[in-house]
Structures are given as C-alpha cells and as structure tokens.
PDB file of C-alpha atoms in Angstrom:
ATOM      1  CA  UNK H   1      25.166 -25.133   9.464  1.00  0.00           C
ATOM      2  CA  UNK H   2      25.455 -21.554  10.243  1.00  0.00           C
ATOM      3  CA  UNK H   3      21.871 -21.099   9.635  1.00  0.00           C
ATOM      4  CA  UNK H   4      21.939 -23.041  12.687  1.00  0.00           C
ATOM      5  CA  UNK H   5      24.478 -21.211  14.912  1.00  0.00           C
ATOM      6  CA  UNK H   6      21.717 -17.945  14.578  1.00  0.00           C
ATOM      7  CA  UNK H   7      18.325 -19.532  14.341  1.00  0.00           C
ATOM      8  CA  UNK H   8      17.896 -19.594  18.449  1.00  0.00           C
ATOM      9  CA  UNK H   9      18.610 -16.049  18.204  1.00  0.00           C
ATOM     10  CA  UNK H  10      16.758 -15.327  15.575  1.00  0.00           C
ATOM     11  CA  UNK H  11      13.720 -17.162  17.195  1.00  0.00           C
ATOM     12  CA  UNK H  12      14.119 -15.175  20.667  1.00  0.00           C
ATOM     13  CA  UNK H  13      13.562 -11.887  18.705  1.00  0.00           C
ATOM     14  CA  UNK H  14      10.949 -12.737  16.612  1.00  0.00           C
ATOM     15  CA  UNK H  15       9.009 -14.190  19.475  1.00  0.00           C
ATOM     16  CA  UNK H  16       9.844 -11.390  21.773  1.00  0.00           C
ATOM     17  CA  UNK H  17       8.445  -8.855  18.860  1.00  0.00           C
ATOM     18  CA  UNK H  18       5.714 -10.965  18.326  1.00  0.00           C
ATOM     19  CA  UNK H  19       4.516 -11.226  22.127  1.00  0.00           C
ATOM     20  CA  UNK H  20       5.374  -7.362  22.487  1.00  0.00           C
ATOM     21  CA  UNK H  21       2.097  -6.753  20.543  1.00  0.00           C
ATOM     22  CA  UNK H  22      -0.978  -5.804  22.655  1.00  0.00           C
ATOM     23  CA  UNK H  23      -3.588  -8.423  22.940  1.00  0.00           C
ATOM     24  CA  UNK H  24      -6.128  -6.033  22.963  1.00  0.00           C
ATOM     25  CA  UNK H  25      -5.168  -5.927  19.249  1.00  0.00           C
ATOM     26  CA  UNK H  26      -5.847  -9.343  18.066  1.00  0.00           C
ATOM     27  CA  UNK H  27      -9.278  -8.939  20.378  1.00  0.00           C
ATOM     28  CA  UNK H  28     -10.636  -6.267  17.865  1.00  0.00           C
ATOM     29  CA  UNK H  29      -9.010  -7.454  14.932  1.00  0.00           C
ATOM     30  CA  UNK H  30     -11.047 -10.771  16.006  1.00  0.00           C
ATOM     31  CA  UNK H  31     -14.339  -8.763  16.589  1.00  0.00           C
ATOM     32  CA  UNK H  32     -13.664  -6.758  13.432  1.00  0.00           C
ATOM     33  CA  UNK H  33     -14.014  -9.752  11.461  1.00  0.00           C
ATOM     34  CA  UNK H  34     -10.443 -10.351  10.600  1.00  0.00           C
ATOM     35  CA  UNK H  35      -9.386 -14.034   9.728  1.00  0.00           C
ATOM     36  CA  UNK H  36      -5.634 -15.355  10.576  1.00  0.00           C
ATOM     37  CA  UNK H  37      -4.267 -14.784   7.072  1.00  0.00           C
ATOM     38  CA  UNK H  38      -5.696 -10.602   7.628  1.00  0.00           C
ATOM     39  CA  UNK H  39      -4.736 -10.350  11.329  1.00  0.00           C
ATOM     40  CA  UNK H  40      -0.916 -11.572   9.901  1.00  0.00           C
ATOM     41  CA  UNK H  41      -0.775  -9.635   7.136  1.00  0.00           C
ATOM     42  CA  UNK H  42      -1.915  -6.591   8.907  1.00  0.00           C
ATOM     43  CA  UNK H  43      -1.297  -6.585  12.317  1.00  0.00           C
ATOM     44  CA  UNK H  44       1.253  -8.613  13.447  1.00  0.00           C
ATOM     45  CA  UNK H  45       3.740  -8.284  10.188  1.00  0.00           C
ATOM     46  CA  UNK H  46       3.923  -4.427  10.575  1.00  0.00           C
ATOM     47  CA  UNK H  47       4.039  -4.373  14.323  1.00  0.00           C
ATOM     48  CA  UNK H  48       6.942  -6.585  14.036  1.00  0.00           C
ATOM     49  CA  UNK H  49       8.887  -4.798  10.510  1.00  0.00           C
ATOM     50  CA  UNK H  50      11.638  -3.255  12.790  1.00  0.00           C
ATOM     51  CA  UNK H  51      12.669  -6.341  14.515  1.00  0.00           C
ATOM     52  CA  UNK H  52      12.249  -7.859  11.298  1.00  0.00           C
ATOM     53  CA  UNK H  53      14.324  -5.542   9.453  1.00  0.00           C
ATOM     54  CA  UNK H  54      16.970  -5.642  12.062  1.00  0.00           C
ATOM     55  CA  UNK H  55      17.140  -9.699  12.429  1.00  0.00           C
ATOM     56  CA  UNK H  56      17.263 -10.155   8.491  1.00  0.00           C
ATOM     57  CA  UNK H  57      20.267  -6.999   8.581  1.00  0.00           C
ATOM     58  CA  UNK H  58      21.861  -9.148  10.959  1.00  0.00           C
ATOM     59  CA  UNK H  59      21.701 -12.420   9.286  1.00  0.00           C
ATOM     60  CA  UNK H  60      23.259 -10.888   5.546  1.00  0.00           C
ATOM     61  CA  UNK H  61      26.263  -9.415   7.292  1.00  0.00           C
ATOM     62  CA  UNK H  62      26.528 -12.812   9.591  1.00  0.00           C
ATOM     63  CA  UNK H  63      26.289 -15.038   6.280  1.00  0.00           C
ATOM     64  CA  UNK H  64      28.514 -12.362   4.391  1.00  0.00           C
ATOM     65  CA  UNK H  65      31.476 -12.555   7.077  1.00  0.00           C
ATOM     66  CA  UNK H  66      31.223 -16.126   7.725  1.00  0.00           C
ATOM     67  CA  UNK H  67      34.353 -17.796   7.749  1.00  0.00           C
ATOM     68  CA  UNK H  68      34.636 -20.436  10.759  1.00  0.00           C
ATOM     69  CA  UNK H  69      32.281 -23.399   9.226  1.00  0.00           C
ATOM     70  CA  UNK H  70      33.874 -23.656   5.783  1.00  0.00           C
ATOM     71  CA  UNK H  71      37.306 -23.060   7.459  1.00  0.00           C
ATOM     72  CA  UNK H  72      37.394 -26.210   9.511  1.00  0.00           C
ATOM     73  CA  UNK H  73      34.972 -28.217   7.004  1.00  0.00           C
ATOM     74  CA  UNK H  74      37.373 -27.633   4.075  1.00  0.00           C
ATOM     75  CA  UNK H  75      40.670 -27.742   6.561  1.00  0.00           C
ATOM     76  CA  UNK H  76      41.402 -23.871   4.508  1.00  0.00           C
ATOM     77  CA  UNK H  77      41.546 -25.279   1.356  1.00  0.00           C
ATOM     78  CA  UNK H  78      37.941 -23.686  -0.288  1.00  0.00           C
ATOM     79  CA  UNK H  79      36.866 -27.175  -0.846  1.00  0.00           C
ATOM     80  CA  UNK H  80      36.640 -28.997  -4.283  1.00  0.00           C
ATOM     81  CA  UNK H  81      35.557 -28.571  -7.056  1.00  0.00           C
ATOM     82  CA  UNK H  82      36.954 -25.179  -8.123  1.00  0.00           C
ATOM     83  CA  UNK H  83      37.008 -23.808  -4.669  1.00  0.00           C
ATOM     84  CA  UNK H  84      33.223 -24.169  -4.110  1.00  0.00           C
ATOM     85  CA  UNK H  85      32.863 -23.480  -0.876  1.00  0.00           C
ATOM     86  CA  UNK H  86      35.494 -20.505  -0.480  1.00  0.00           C
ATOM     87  CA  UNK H  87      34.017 -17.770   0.739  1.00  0.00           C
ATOM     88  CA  UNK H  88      34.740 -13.833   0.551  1.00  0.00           C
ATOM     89  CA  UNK H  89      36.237 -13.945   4.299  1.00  0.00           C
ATOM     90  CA  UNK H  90      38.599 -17.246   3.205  1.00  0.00           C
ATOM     91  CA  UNK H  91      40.049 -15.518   0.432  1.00  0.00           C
ATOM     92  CA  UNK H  92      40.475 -12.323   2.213  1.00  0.00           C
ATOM     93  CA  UNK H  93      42.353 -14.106   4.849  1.00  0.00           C
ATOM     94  CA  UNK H  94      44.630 -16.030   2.073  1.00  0.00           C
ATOM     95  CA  UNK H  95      45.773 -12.561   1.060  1.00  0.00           C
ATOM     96  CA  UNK H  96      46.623 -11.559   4.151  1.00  0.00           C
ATOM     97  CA  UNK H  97      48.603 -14.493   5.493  1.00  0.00           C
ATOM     98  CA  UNK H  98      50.613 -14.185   1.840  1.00  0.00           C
ATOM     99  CA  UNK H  99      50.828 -10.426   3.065  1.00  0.00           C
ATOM    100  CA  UNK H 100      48.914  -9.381  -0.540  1.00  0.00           C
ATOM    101  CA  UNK H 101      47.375  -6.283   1.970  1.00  0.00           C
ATOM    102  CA  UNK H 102      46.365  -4.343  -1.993  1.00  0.00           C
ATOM    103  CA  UNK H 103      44.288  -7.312  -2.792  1.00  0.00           C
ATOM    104  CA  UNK H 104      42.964  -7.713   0.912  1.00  0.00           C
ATOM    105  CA  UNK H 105      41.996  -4.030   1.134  1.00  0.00           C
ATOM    106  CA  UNK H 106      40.168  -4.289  -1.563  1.00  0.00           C
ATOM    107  CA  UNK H 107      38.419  -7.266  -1.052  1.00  0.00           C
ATOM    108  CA  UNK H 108      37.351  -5.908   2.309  1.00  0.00           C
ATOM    109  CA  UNK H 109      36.000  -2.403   0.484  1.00  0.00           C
ATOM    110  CA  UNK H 110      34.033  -4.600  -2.020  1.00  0.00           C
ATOM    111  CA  UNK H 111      32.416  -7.023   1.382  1.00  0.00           C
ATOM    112  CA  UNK H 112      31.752  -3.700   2.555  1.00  0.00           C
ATOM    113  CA  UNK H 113      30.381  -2.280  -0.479  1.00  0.00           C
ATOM    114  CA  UNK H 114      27.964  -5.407  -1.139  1.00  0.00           C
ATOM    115  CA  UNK H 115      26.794  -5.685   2.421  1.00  0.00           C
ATOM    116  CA  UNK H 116      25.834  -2.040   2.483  1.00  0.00           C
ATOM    117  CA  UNK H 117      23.644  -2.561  -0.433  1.00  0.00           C
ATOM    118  CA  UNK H 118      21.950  -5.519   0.608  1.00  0.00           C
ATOM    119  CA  UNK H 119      21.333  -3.770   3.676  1.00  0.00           C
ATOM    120  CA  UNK H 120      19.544  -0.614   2.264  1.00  0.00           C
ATOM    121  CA  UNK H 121      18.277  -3.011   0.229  1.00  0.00           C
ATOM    122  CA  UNK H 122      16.010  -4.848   2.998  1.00  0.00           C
ATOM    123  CA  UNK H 123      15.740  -1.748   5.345  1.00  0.00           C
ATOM    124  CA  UNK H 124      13.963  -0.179   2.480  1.00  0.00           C
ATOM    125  CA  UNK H 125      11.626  -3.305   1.943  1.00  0.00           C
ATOM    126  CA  UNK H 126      11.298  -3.644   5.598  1.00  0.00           C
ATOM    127  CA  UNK H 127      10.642   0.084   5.932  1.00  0.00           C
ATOM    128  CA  UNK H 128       7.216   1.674   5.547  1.00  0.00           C
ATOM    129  CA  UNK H 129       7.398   5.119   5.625  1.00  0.00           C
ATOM    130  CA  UNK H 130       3.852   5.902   5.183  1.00  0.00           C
ATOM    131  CA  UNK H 131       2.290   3.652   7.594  1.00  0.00           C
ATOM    132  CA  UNK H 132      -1.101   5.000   8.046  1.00  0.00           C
ATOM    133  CA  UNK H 133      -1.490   6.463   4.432  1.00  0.00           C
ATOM    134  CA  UNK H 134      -1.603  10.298   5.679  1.00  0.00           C
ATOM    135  CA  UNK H 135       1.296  10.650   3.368  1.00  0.00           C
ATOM    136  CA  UNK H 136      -0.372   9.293   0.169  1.00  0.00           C
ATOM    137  CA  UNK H 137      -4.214  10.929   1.063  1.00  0.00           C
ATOM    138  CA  UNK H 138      -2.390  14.373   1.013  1.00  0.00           C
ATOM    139  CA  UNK H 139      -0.839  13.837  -1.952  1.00  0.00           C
ATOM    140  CA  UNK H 140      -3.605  12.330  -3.840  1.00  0.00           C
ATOM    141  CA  UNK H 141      -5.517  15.979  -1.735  1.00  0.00           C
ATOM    142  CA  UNK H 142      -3.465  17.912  -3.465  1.00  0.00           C
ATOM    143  CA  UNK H 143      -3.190  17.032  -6.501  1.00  0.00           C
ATOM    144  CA  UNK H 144      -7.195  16.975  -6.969  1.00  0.00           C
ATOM    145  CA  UNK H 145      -6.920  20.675  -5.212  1.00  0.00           C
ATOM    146  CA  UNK H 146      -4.468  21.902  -8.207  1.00  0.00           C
ATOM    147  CA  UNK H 147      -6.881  20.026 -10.954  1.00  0.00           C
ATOM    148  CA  UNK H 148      -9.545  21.867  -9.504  1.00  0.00           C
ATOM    149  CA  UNK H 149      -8.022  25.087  -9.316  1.00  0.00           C
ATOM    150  CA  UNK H 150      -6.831  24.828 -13.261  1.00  0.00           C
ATOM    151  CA  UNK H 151     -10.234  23.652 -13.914  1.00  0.00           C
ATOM    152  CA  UNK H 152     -11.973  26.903 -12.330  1.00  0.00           C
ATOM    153  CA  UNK H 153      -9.330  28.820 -13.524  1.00  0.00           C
ATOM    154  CA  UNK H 154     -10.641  28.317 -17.263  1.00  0.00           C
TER     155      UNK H 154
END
C-alpha cells in the first residue's frame, strides 16, 4: 500500500529523466545499429543513473520511516502473529509514548545507521565513476608503460 502512495511520484521522475534525453541520441544509436535491449542498456539506463539513484534513495528511507499504513491497519497494536507487521518507526514511537527516550534514542541511531548504509549502498551501484573508461585506459596505459620500462631496463 505504500508502494502505492510513491509510485505516481516515482513515475513523474523517471519519465521526466527519461524524456530529458536528446532524441538525436536514439537517432544514431538507431543508425548505429543498436537494437532496444542495447539502446536501454546503454543509453537510456546511464543517462537516467542519477534520477535513478536519487528515486531508489528516496524510496529506502520512505519504506524505512513508514509508520502511517501499519498504524491504522493494525489500530497500533504491530498486528498478529508476533507483531508481524510492527515496524522500526511503531516501536520507536511505543518507547516514546512509555517515555523509554534510552531505548528510543537508540532505536533512532540504529534507523539512522541502517538507512545510511543502504544508501551508500545504492549510490555506489547507481554511481559510475568512470563513465567513458578514460579512467580504466590510463590505468591499464600505465601499467603496460612500467612493464615496459622493467622489461628494457634488463
């Protein structure tokens, strides 16, 4: 259900990243030769990894903090059985209305902790730092210069 509440949003960024690409694009990926599994892969993925990044950033903290849904589903009780569908925000906010603030501190350092590494967790799979392969040709440059170099030097 909360997938729900986000999915329009979602959908306007994606489609505004993917339309943000320049036609002209697609036209030579087209005259290239490129079929539609090629041109997505390599064109419009990477043209849109930013938004991409940002919308999936979005959408772990906004499932990580969600509290309304289950709240009014369960009536604040976590559901049964065990407290199945209690989440992290529920239980934060039962130690706060039984003013347990040690417990509730700590639960909020921990949501914190988690959502900051599943976040530099997808920025760094979202991120491509080398996009054009400079980075790697100089390296692999390089390192063929210095074999070179030890081999003349014998």
């Amino acid at each position: 259900m909360n997938f729900l509440m986000w999915f329009g949003n979602t959908t306007i960024m994606l489609m505004a990243a993917v339309m943000g690409i320049s036609t002209e694009v697609f036209e030579a990926a087209d005259l290239d030769g490129c079929n539609a599994l090629q041109r997505f892969f390599y064109i419009t993925l990477p043209s849109i990894r930013p938004i991409l990044a940002y919308t999936l950033i979005t959408s772990i903290i906004g499932g990580l903090q969600m509290f309304d849904v289950p709240q009014i589903l369960t009536n604040g009780t976590g559901g049964n059985p065990d407290r199945s569908s209690m989440t992290l925000i529920m239980f934060l906010n039962n130690h706060l209305k039984s003013k347990n603030y040690g417990m509730a501190g700590t639960l909020s350092v921990y949501l914190f902790i988690v959502s900051a590494i599943l976040c530099f967790i997808v920025y760094r799979m979202t991120n491509d730092s080398d996009p054009d392969g400079s980075k790697a040709a100089a390296k692999r440059a390089a390192k063929e210069a210095r074999r070179k170099k030890k081999e003349a030097a014998k």
